[in-house]
Short mmCIF file of C-alpha atoms in Angstrom, two decimals:
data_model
loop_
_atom_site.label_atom_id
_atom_site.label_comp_id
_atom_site.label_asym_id
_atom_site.label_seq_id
_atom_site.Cartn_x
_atom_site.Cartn_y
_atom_site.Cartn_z
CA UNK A 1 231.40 -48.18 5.84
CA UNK A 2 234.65 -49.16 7.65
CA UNK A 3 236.61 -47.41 10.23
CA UNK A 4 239.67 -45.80 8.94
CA UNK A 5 243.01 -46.72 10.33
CA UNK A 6 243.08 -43.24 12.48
CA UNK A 7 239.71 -44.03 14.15
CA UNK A 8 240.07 -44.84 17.68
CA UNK A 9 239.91 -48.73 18.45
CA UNK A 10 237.59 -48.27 21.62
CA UNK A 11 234.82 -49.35 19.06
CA UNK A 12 231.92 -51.23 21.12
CA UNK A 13 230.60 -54.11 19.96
CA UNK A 14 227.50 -54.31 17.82
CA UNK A 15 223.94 -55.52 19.97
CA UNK A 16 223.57 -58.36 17.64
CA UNK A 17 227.66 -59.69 17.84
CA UNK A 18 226.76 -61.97 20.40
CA UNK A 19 224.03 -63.58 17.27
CA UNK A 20 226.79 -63.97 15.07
CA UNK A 21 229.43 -65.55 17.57
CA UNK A 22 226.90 -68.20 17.91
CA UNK A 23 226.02 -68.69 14.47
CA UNK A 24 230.09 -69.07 13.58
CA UNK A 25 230.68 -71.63 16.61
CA UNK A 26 228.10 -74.03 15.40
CA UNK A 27 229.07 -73.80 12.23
CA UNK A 28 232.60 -74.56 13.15
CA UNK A 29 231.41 -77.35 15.54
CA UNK A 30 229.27 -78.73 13.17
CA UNK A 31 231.59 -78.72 10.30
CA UNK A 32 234.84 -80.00 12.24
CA UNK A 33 233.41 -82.02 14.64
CA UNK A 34 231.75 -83.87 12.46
CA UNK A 35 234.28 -84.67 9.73
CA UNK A 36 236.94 -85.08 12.09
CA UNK A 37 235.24 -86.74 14.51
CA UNK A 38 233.44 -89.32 12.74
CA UNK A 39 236.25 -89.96 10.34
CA UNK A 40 237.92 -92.60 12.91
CA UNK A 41 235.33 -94.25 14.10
CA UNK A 42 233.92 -94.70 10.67
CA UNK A 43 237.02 -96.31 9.38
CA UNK A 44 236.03 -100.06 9.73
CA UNK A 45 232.83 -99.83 8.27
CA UNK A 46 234.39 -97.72 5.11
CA UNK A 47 237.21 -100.64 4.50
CA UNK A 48 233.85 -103.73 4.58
CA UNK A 49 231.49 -101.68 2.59
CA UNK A 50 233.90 -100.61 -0.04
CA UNK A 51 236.50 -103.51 -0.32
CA UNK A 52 239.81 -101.29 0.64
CA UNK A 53 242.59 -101.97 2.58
CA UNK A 54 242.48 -99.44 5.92
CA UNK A 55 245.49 -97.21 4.12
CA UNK A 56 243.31 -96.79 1.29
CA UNK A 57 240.16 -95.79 3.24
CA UNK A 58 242.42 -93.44 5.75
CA UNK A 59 243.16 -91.20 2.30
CA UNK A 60 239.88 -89.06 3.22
CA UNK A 61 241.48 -86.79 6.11
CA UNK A 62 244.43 -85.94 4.48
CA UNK A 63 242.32 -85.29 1.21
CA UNK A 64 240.43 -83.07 3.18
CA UNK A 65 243.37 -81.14 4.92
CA UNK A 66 245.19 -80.43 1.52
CA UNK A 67 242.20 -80.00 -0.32
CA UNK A 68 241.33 -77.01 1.83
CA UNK A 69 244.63 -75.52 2.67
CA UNK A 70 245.35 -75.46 -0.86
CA UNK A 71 242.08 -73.96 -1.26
CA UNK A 72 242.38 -71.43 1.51
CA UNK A 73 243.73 -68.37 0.34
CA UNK A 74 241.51 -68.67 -2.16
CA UNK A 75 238.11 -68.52 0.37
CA UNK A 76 239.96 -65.60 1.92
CA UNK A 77 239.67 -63.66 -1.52
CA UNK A 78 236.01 -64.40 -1.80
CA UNK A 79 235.03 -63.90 1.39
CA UNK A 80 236.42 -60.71 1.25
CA UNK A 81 234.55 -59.73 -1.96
CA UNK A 82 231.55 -61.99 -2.49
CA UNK A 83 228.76 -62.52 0.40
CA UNK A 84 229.65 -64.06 3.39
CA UNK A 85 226.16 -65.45 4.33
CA UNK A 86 226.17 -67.16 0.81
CA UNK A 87 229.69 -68.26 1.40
CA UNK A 88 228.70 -70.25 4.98
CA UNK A 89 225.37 -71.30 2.94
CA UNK A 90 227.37 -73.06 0.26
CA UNK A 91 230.04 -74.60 2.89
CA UNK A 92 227.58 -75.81 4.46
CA UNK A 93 225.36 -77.38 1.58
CA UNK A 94 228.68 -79.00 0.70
CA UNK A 95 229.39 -80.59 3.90
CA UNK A 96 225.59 -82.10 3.89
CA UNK A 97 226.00 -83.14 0.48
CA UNK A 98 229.42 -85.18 1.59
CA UNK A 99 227.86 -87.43 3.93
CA UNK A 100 224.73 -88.32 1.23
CA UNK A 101 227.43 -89.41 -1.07
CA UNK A 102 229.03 -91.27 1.94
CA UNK A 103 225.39 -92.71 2.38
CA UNK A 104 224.90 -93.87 -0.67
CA UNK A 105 227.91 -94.71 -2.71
CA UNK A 106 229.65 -98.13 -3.14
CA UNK A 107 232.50 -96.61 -5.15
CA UNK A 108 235.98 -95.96 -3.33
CA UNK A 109 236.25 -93.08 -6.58
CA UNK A 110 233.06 -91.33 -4.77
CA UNK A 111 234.40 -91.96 -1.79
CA UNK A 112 237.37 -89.80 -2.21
CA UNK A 113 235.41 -87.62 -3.87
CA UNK A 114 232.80 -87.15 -0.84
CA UNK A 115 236.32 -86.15 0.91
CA UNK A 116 238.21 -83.99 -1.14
CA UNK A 117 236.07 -82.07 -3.39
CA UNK A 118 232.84 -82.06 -0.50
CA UNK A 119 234.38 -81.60 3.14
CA UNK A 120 237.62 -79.82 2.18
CA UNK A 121 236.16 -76.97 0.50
CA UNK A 122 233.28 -76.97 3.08
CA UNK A 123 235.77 -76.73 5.78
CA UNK A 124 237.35 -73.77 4.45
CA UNK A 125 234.20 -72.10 3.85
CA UNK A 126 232.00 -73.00 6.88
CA UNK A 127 234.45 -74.84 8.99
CA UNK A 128 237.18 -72.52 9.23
CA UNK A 129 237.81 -69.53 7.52
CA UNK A 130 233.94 -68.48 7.43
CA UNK A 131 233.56 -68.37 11.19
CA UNK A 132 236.43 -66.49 11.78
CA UNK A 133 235.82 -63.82 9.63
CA UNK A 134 232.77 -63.58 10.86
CA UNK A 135 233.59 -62.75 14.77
CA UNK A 136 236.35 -60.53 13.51
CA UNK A 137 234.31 -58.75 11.48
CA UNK A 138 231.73 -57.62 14.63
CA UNK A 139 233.94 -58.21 17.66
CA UNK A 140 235.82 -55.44 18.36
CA UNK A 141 236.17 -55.96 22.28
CA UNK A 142 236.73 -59.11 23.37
CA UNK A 143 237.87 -60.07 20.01
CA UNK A 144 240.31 -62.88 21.40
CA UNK A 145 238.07 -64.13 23.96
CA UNK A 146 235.37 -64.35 21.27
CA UNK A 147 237.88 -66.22 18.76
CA UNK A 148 238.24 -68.54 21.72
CA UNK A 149 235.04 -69.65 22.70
CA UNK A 150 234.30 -70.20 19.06
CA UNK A 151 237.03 -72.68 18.15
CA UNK A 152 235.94 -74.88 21.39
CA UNK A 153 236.38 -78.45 19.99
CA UNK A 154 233.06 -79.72 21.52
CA UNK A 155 231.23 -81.72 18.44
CA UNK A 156 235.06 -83.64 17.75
CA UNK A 157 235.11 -84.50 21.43
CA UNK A 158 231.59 -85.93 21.96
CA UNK A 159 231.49 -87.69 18.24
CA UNK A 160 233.22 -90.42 18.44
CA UNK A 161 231.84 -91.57 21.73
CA UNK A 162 228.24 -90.75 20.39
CA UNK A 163 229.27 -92.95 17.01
CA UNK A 164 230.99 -95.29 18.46
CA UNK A 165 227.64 -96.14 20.69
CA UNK A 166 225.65 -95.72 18.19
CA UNK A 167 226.68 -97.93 15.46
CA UNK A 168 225.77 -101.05 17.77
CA UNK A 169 222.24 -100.32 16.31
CA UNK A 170 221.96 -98.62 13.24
CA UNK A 171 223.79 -98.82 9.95
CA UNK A 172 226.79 -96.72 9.30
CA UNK A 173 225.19 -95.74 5.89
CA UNK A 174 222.15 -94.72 7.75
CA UNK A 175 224.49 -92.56 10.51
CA UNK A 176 226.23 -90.57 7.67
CA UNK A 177 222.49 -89.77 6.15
CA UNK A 178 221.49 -88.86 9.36
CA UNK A 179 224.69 -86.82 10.15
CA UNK A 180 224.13 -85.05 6.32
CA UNK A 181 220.52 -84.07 7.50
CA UNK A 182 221.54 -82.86 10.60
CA UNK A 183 224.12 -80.54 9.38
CA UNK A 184 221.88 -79.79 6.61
CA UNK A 185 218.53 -79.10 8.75
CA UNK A 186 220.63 -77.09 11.84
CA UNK A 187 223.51 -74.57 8.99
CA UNK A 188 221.47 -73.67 6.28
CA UNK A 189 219.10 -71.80 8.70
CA UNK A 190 221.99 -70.39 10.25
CA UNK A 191 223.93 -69.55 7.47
CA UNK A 192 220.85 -67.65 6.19
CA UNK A 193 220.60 -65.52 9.25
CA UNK A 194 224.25 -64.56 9.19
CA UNK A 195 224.08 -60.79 8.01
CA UNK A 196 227.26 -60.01 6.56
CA UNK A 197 229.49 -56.85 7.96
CA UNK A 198 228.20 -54.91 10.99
CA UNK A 199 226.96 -51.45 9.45
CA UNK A 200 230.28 -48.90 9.62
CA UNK A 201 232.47 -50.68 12.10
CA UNK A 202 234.90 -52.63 10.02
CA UNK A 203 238.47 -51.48 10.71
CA UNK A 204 240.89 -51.23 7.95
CA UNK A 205 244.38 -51.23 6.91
CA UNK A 206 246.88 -49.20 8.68
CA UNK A 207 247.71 -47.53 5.56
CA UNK A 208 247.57 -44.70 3.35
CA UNK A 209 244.04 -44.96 1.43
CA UNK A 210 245.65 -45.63 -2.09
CA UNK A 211 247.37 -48.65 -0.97
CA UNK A 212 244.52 -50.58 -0.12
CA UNK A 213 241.79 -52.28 -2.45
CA UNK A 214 238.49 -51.23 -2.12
CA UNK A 215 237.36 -52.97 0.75
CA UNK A 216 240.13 -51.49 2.81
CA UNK A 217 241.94 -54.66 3.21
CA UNK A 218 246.00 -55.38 1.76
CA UNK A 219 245.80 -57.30 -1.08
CA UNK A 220 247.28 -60.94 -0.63
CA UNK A 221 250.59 -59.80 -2.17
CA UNK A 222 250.96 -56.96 -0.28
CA UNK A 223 250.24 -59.41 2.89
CA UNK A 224 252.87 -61.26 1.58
CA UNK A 225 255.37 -58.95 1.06
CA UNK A 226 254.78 -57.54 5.40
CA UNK A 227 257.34 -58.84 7.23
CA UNK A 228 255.30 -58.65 10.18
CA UNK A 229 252.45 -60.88 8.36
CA UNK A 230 255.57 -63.92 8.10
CA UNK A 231 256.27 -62.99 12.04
CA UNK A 232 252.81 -63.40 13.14
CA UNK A 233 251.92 -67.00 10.91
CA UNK A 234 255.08 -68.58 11.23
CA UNK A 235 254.92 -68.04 14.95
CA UNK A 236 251.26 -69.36 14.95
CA UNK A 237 252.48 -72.32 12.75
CA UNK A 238 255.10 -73.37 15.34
CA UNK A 239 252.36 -74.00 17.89
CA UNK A 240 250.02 -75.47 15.44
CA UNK A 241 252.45 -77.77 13.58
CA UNK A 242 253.65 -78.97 17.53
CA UNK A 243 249.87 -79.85 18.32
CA UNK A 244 249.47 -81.69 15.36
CA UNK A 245 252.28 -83.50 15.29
CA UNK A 246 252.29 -84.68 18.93
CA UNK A 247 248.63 -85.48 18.08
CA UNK A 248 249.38 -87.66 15.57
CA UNK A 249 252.66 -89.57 17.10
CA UNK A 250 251.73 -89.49 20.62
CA UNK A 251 250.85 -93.20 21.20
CA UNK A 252 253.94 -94.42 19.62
CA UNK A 253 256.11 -92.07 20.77
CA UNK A 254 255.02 -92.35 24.37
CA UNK A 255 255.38 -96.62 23.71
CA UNK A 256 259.30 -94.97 23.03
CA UNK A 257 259.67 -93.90 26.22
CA UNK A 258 258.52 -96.95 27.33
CA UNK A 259 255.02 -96.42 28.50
CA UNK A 260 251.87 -98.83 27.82
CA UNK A 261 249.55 -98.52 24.53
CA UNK A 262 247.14 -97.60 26.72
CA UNK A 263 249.05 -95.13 28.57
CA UNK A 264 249.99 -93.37 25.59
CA UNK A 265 246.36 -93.25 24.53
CA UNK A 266 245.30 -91.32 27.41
CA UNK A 267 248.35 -88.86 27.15
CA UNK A 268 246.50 -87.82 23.73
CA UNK A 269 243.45 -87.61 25.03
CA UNK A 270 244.42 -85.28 27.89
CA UNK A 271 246.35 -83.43 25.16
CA UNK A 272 242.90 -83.09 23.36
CA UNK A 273 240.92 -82.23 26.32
CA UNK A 274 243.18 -79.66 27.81
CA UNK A 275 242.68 -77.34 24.58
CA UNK A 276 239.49 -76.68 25.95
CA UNK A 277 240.93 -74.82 28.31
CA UNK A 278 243.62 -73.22 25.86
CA UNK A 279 240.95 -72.05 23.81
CA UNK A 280 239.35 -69.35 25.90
CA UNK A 281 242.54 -68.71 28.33
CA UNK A 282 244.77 -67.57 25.59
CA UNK A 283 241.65 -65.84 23.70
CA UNK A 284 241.52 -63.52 26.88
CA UNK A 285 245.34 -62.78 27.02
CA UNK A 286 245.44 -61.95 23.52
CA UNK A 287 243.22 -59.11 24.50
CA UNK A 288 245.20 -58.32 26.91
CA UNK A 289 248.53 -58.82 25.59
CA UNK A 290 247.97 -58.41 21.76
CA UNK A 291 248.35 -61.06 19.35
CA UNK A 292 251.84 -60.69 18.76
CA UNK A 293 252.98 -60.73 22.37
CA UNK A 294 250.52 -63.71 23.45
CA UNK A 295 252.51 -65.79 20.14
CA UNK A 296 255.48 -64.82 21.66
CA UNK A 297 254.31 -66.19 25.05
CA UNK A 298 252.84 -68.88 23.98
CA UNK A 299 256.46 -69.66 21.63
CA UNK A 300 258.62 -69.61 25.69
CA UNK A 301 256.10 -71.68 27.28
CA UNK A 302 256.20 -74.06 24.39
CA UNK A 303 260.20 -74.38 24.19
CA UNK A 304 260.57 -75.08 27.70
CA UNK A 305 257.71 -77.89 27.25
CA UNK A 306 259.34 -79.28 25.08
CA UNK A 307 262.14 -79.37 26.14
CA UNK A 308 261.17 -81.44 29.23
CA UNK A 309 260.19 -84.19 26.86
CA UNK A 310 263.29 -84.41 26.26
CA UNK A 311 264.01 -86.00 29.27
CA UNK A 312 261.42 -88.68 28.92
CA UNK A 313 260.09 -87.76 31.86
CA UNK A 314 257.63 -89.97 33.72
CA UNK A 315 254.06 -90.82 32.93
CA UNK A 316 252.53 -88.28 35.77
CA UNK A 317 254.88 -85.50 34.40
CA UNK A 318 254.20 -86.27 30.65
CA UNK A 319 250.46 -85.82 31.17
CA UNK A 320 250.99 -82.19 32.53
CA UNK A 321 253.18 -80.95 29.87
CA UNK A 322 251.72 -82.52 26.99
CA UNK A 323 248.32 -81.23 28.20
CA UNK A 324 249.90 -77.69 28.49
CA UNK A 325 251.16 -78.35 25.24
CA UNK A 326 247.80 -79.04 24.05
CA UNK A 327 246.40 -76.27 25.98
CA UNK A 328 248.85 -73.84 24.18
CA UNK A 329 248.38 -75.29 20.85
CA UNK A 330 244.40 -74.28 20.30
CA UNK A 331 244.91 -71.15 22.08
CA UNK A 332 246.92 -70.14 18.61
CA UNK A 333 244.04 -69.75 16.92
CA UNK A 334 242.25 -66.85 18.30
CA UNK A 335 246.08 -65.47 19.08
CA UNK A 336 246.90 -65.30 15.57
CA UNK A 337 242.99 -64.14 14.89
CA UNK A 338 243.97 -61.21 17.43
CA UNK A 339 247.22 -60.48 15.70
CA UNK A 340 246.36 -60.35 12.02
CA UNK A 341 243.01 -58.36 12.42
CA UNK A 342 244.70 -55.94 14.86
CA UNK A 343 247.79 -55.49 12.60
CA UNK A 344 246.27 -55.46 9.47
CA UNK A 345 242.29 -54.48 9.99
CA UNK A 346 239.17 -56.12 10.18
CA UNK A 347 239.34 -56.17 6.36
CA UNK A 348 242.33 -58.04 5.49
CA UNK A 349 241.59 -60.76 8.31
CA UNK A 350 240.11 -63.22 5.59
CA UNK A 351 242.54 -63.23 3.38
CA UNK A 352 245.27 -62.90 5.80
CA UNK A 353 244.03 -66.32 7.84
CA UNK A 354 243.31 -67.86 4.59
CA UNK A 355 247.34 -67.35 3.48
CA UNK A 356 248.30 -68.76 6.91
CA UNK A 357 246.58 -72.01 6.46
CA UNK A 358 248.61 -72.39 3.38
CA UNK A 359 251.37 -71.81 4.51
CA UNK A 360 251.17 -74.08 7.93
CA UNK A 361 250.86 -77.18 5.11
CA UNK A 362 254.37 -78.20 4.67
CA UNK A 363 255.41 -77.12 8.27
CA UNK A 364 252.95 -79.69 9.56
CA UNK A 365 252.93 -82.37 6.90
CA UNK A 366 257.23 -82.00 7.05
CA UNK A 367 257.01 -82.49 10.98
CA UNK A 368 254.69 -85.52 10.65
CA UNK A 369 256.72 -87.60 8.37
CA UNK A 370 260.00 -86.06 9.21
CA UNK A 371 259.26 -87.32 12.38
CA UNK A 372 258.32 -90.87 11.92
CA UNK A 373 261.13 -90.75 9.75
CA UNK A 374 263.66 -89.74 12.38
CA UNK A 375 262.39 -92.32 14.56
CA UNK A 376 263.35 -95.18 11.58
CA UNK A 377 266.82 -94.14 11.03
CA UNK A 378 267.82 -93.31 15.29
CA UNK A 379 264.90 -95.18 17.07
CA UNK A 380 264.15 -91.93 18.86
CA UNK A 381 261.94 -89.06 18.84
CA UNK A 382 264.59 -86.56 20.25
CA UNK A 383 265.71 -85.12 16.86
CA UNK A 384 261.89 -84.12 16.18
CA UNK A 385 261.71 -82.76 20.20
CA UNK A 386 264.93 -80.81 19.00
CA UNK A 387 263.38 -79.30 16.37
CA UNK A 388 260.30 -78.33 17.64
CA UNK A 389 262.19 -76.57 20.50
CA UNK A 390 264.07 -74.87 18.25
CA UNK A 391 261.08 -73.56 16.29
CA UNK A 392 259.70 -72.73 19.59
CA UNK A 393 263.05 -69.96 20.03
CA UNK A 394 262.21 -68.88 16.78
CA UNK A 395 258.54 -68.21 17.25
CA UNK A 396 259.71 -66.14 20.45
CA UNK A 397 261.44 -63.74 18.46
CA UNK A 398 258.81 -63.78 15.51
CA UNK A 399 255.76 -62.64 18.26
CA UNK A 400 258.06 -59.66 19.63
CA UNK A 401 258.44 -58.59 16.00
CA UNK A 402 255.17 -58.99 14.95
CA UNK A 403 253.64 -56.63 18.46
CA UNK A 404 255.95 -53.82 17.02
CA UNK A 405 254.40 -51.07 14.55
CA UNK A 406 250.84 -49.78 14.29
CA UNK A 407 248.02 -51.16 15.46
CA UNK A 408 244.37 -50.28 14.83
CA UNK A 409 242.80 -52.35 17.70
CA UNK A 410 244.06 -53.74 21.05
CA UNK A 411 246.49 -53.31 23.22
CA UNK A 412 248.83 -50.07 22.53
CA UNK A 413 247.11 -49.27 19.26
CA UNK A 414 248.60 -46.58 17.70
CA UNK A 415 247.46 -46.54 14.52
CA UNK A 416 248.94 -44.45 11.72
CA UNK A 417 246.93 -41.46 10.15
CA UNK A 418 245.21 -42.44 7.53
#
């Protein structure tokens, strides 16, 4: 039975949380890490087996990244109604599944398909959404910290090195059979053990009883139509779409300011290994803090940052801030995890993170090519910069909004009576 929005929010967590953080940080390891990580890497192999040209065989990510953002809001409605054990099970039987039809198939058709109708719905399900739910379901303290430690990147740092030494010696067909039994042998387990809601500690709305469904959760329209819901995802989304797009433009925007290929190439991966770091500092503030007030944060820090770039600084002083850019860009996640499950319950948190993937798509995929595209018509970078720092102001404003009104966890709760 969940706790009722009056109910105080000094709720301890259950003995067997700790289980279930582990069980949702392989499975987001394993899921990511793998798909991302091996994409890359994998690349060369996919264009001589198949007979495509390298933009043809680079469709699969992008597949994968609309296929489940489209798809997410949808996984939020199941999880929230249908098991979430059998929901992780099937991600993960998908994402298995994936790399046998990688192993086997000789058709660019399957190929895609492996891609888009395989690993994006697995990475909603097991990858992403699944996970989440599942800390915010039994953390109650600790909740950010938790959200942190989970969304680690480990796997997608180690898996290209590990491929890229591996495929001296064995066959990439044979690697993506191996990497299908792997996932299949370590998350079905896993998913199996993953026991579904702590017993009578799920929070709920912050409303009166007959405005929630039967869960205690908001319903996705009435997620949609909380201002404070926009506040808290759009401010998330600036940080996101800024890691993602300096992620993806980095080397040649650093060969812009005039540094080396290879210079460039270690700004991103300083980028990527900073949000290690990121990941479990900004989990802890938004315990501190609330999710709201750590987005808002996280939105100054960001502006200034970029800002700097701006200035095409030099290469010792672009390392630091587009690390700390990188650092502030994971740490989003278990912000925003803070902020939705604190404003809106335990119960809506699926549904609610679900929506926000969705609506992060054309934030990020406009930044990308906007970008790029800026960069054709001026030769420069600083219109994007602009914008982002501009978003950055914006997101400010969005986090203070989004810390104001009830809470039913966290910092200041005051929840409303139920």
């Amino acid at each position: 039975m969940a706790h009722a929005a009056g109910d105080t929010p000094d709720i301890p967590n259950h003995p067997l949380a700790i289980r279930m953080g582990v069980i949702a940080g392989v499975a987001h390891n394993l899921i990511i890490g793998t798909i991302m990580g091996s994409f890359g890497i994998m690349l060369a192999s996919v264009e001589q087996r198949l007979g495509v040209s390298a933009e043809a065989a680079a469709a699969g990510i992008p597949l994968v990244l609309v296929g489940s953002s489209i798809l997410a809001p949808f996984v939020g409605v199941l999880i929230a109604r249908i098991s979430l054990r059998l929901l992780l099970l099937a991600g993960s039987v998908l994402a298995a599944g994936g790399y046998v039809v990688l192993a086997f198939t000789q058709s660019y058709a399957l190929y895609l398909v492996a891609y888009g109708l395989f690993f994006g719905p697995a990475l909603s399900l097991a990858g992403s959404i699944g996970p989440a739910t599942l800390v915010t379901r039994w953390f109650h303290g600790n909740r950010g910290l938790a959200l942190g430690i989970v969304h680690l990147p480990v796997v997608i740092a180690i898996m290209p090195w590990l491929l890229h030494n591996m495929l001296d010696g064995i066959a990439p067909t044979t690697l993506y059979l191996t990497i299908g039994l792997v996932t299949a042998a370590i998350l079905i387990p896993l998913s199996l053990m993953a026991i579904d809601h702590p017993p009578g500690r799920e929070t709920e709305a912050p409303v009166s009883p007959d405005r929630r469904t039967s869960d205690g959760s908001l319903s996705v329209a009435q997620l949609l139509a909380a201002p404070r819901f926009w506040a808290l995802c759009l401010a998330a989304v600036a940080s996101m779409t800024s890691s993602i797009m300096l992620g993806s433009l980095l080397v040649p925007m650093g060969e812009s300011w005039g540094f080396t290929r290879a210079e460039s190439a270690q700004l991103q991966s300083i980028m990527s290994l900073a949000g290690f770091a990121g990941s479990i500092i900004f989990g802890w503030l938004a315990d501190k803090l609330g999710g709201g007030r750590s987005l808002a944060l996280i939105g100054f820090n960001c502006a200034m940052l970029w800002a700097v770039l701006l200035l095409h600084p030099s290469f010792a002083v672009a390392a630091v801030v587009v690390g700390l850019i990188g650092m502030h860009g994971v740490g989003a996640i278990p912000t925003l995890g803070r902020g939705l499950s604190d404003t809106f319950g335990q119960a809506s948190y699926s549904r609610g993170f679900g929506l926000n993937t969705l609506i992060g798509l054309p934030f990020i995929a406009s930044a990308v090519i906007g970008s790029a595209k800026a960069f054709t018509l001026t030769g420069s970078y600083d219109p994007a910069i602009k914008a982002m720092t501009v978003f950055f102001v914006l997101a400010v404003i969005l986090g203070l909004f989004a810390a104001t009104g009830p809470k039913v966890e966290g910092p200041d709760a005051v929840p409303e009576p139920a």
